[in-house]
Coordinates of C-alpha atoms in Angstrom, one line a residue:
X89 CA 159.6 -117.7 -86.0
X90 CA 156.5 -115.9 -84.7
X91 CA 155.0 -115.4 -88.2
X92 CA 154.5 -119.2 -88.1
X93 CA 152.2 -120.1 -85.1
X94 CA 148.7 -120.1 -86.3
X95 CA 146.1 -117.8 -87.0
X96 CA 142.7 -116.8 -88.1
X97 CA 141.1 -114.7 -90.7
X98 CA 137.6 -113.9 -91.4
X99 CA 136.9 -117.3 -90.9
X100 CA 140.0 -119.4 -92.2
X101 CA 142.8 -120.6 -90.7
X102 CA 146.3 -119.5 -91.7
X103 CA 149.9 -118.4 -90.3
X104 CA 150.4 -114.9 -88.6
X105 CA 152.5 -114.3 -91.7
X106 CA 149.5 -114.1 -93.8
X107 CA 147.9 -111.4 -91.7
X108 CA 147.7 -107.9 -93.0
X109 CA 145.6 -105.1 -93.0
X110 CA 145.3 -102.5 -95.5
X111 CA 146.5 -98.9 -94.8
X112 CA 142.9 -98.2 -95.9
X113 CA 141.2 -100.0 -92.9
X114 CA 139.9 -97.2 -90.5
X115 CA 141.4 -99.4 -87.9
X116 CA 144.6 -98.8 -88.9
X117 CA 144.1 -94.7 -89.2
X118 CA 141.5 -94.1 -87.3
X119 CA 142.1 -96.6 -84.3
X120 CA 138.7 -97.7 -84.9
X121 CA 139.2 -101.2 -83.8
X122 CA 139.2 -103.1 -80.7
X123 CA 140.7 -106.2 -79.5
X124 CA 141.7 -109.0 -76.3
X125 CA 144.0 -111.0 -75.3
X126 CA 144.0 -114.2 -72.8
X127 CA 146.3 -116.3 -71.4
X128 CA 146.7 -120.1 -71.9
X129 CA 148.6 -122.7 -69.6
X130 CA 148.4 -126.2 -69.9
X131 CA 145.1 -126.3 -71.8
X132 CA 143.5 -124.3 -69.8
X133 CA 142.0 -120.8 -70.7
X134 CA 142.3 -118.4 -67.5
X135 CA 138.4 -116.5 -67.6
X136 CA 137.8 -117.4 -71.0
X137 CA 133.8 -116.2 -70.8
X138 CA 134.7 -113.1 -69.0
X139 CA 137.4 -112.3 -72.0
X140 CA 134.8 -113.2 -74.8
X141 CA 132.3 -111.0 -73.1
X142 CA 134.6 -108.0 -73.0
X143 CA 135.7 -108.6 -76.4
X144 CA 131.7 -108.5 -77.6
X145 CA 131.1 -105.7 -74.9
X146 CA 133.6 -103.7 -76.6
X147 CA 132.6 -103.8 -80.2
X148 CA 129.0 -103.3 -78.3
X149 CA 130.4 -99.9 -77.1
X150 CA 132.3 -98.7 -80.7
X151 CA 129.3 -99.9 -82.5
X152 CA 132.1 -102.6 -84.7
X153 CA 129.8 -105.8 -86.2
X154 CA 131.0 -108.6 -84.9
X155 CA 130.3 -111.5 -86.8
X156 CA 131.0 -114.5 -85.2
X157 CA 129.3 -116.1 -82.0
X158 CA 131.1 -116.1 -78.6
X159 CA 131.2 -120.2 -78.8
X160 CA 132.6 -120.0 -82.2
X161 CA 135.3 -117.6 -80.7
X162 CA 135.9 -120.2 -78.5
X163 CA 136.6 -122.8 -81.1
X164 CA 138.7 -120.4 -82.6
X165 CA 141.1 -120.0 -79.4
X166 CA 141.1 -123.9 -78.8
X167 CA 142.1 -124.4 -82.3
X168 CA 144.7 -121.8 -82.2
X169 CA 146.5 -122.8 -78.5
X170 CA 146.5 -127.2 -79.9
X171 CA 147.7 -126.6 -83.4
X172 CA 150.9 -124.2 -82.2
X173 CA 152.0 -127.0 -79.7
X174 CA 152.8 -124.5 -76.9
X175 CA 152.3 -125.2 -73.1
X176 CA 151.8 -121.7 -72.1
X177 CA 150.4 -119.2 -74.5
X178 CA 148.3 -116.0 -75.4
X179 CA 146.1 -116.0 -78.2
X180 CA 145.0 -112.5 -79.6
X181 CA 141.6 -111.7 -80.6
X182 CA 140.9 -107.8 -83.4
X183 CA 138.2 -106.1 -84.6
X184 CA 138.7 -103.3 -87.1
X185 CA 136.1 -101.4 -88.9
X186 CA 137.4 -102.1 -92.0
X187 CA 137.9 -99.9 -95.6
X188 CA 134.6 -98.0 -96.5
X189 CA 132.9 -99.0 -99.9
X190 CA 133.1 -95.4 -100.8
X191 CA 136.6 -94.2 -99.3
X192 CA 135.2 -91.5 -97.8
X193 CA 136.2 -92.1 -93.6
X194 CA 132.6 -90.9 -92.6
X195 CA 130.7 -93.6 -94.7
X196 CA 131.3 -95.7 -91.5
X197 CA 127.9 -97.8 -92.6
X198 CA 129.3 -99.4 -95.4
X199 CA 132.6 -100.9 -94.3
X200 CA 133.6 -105.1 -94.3
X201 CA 134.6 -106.0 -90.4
X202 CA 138.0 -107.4 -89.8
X203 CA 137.8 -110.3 -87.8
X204 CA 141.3 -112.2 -87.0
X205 CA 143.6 -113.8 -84.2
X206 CA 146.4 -115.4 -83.6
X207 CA 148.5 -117.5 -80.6
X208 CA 152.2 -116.5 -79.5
X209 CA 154.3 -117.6 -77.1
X210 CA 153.3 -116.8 -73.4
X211 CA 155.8 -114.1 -71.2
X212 CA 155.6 -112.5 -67.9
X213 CA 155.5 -108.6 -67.1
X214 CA 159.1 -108.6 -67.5
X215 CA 161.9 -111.4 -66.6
X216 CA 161.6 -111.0 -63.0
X217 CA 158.0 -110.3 -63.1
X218 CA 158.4 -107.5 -60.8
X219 CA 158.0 -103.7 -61.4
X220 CA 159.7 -100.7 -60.7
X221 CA 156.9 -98.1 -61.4
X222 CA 157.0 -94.0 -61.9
X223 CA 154.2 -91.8 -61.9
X224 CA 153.6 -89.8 -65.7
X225 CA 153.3 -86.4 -66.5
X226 CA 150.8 -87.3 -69.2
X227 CA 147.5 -87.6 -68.1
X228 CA 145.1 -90.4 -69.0
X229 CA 142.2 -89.7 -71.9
X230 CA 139.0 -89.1 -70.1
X231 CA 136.4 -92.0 -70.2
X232 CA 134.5 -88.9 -71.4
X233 CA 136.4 -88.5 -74.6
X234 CA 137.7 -92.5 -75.0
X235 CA 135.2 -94.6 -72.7
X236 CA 138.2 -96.6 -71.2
X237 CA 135.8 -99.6 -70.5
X238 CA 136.0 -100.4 -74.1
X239 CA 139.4 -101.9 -75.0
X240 CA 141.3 -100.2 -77.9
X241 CA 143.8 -99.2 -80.0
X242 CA 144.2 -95.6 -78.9
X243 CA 147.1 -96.1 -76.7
X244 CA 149.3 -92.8 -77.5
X245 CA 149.0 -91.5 -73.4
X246 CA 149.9 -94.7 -72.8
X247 CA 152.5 -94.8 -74.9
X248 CA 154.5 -91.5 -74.1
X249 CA 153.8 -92.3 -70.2
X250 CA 156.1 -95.8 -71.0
X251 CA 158.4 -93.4 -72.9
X252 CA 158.8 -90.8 -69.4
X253 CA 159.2 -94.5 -67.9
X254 CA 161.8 -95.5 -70.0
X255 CA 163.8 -92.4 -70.0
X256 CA 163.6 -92.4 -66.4
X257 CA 165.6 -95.9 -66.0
X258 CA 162.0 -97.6 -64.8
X259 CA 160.2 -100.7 -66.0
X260 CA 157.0 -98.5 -66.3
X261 CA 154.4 -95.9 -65.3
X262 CA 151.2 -95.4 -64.2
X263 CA 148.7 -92.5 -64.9
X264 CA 146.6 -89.7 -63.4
X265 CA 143.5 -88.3 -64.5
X266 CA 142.3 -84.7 -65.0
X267 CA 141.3 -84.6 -61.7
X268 CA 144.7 -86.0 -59.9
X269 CA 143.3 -89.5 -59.3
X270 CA 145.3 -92.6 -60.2
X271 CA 144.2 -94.8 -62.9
X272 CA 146.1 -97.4 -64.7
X273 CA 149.5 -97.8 -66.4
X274 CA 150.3 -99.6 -70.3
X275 CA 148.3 -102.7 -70.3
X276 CA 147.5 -103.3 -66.5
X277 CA 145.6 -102.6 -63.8
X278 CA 147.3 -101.2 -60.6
X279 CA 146.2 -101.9 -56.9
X280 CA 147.1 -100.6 -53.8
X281 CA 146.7 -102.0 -50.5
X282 CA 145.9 -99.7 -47.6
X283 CA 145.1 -101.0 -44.2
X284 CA 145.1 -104.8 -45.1
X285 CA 142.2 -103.8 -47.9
X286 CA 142.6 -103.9 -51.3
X287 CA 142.2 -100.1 -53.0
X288 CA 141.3 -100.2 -56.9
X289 CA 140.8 -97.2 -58.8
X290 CA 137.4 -97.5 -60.1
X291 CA 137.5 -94.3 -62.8
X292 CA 138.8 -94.0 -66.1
X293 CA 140.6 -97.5 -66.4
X294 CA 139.8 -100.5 -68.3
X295 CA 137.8 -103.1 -66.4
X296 CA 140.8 -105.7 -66.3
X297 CA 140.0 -109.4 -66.5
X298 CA 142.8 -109.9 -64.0
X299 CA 141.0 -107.3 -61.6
X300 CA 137.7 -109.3 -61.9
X301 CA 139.2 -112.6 -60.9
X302 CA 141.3 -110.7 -57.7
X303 CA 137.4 -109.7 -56.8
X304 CA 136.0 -112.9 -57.5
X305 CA 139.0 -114.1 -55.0
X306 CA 138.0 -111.6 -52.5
X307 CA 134.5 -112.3 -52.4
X308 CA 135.2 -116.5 -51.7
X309 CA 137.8 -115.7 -49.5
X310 CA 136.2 -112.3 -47.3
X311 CA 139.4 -110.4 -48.6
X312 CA 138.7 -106.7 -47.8
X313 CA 138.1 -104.7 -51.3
X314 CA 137.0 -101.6 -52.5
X315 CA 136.9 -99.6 -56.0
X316 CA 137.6 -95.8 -55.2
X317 CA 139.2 -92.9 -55.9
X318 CA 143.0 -92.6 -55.4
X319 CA 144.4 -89.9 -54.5
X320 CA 148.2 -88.9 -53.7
X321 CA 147.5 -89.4 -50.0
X322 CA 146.3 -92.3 -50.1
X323 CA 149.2 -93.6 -52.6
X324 CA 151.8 -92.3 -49.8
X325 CA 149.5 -94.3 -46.8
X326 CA 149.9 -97.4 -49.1
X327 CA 152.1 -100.3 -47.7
X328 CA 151.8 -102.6 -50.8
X329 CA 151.2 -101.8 -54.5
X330 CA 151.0 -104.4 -57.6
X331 CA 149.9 -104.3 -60.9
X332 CA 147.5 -106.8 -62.5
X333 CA 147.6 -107.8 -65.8
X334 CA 146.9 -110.9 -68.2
X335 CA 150.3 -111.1 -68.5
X336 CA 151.7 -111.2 -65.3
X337 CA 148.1 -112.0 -63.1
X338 CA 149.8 -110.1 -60.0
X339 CA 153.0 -108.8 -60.2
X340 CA 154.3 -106.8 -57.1
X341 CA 155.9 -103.4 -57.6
X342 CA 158.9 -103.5 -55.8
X343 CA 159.7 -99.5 -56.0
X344 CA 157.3 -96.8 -57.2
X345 CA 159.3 -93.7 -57.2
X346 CA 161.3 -93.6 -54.5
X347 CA 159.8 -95.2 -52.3
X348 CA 160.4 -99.4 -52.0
X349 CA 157.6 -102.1 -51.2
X350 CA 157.9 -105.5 -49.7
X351 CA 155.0 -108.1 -50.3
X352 CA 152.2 -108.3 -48.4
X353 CA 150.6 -111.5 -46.8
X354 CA 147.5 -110.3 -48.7
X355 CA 149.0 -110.5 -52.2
X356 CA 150.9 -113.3 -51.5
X357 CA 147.4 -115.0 -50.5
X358 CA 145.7 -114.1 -53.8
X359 CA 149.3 -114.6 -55.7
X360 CA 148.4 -118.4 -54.6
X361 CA 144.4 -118.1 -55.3
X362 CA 145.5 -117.1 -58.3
X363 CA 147.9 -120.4 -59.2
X364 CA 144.8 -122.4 -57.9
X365 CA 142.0 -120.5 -59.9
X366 CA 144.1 -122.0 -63.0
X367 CA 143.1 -125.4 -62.0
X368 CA 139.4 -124.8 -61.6
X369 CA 136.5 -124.9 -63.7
X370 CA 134.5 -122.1 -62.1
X371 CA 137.4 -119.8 -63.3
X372 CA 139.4 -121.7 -65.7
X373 CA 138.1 -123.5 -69.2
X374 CA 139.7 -126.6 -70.5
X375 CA 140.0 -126.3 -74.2
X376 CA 138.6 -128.6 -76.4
X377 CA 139.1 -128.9 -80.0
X378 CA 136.4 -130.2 -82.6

């Protein structure tokens, strides 16, 4: 069924059956591609702007053309969420460099952007929308190698650290970096919460949509914040840990190893900010269609 919501090509509308790419598109070998996804309730688009700016920034930072405007993005994802009929939905934005005129992978100059999306179904972190959480042997890239800032499609840390989770009987896992600070985990953001104050790692992660809002929250609400460095001290003095995500906005991580976590009165305040923000034009966009 999923290859008949709708999607978008270079421009035309069409199923997500008639998306392809070719095994020639350095996006597809290469990982030279980027991409975003945001989350849609009730007609509402939950930091729409802040997920079209990424989306730009990003091509911005791997140097991909992007070819079409951030409002006409917009039209794209309004289109997309009222012609599949859902109430609650994600819609998927790509970029990919493309085959090279000459097909020679160097000749990065002379390649035709990929531009497409699609809408699917909207889910949670998992069923419960709680996590059980293990820390990974494998360590992140370094922003210095992969600029984490930039989403993309270079996910194979990630992917082997969900493996060690999945082996290990968790729901997933979160990673250090080359210098034993915690960053992130397979497609979310983790926070800690120390002394009533929220503790975000501030190196080597991507800077989460679902993060910005929690700050945005913090800042209209004097909720105590700070982006830092993470060490495995400060991971044993935490009393709270969730994980933030487009798909699950805060989820709390009821275990981390062995040790188990209850909710805090802080995340439950910003679990309801966050229900509210939903509502609200300063960070939610009602979708119109033309």
């Amino acid at each position: 069924m999923m290859n008949n919501f709708p999607a978008w090509h270079n421009g035309t509308y069409c199923n997500v059956s008639d998306l392809s790419l070719s095994i020639m598109d350095l996006g597809v070998i290469h990982s030279d591609a980027t991409y975003d996804v945001l989350a849609v309730r009730n007609g509402r688009a939950l930091q729409l702007n802040q997920h079209i700016n990424r989306l730009e920034n990003s091509c911005r930072g791997w140097r991909l053309p992007m070819l079409y405007t951030n409002e006409e993005l917009k039209t794209v994802v309004a289109e997309l969420y009222h012609h599949s009929e859902l109430e609650s939905a994600f819609v998927w934005l790509a970029v990919t460099r493309g085959i090279p005129d000459s097909g020679n992978p160097r000749d990065l100059t002379q390649c035709a952007t990929e531009v497409m999306a699609y809408v699917k179904p909207y889910y949670g972190f998992n069923t419960a929308n709680t996590a059980r959480l293990c820390m990974s042997t494998v360590l992140r890239t370094p922003d210095a190698s992969i600029n984490q800032r930039y989403k993309n499609w270079a996910w194979p840390d990630l992917t082997q650290a969900q493996w060690q989770a999945q082996d290990r009987g968790y729901d997933s896992a979160v990673l250090l970096d080359h210098a034993g600070y915690l960053t992130e985990g397979p497609g979310f953001n983790v926070v800690l919460v120390i002394n009533n104050t929220l503790h975000i790692p501030r190196h080597n992660v991507l800077g989460g949509i679902t993060v910005h809002l929690i700050q945005q929250l913090c800042d209209a609400h004097n909720i105590a914040y700070k982006y830092c460095d993470i060490d495995s001290n400060m991971i044993n003095a935490a009393t709270d840990m969730f994980i933030a995500s487009t798909a699950g906005n805060i989820t709390p991580v009821i275990e981390f190893e062995s040790r188990k976590f209850k909710q805090s009165p802080v995340q439950g305040v910003l679990k309801k900010l966050i229900q509210q923000a939903w509502t609200l034009d300063g960070y939610s966009t009602l979708l119109r269609t033309i």
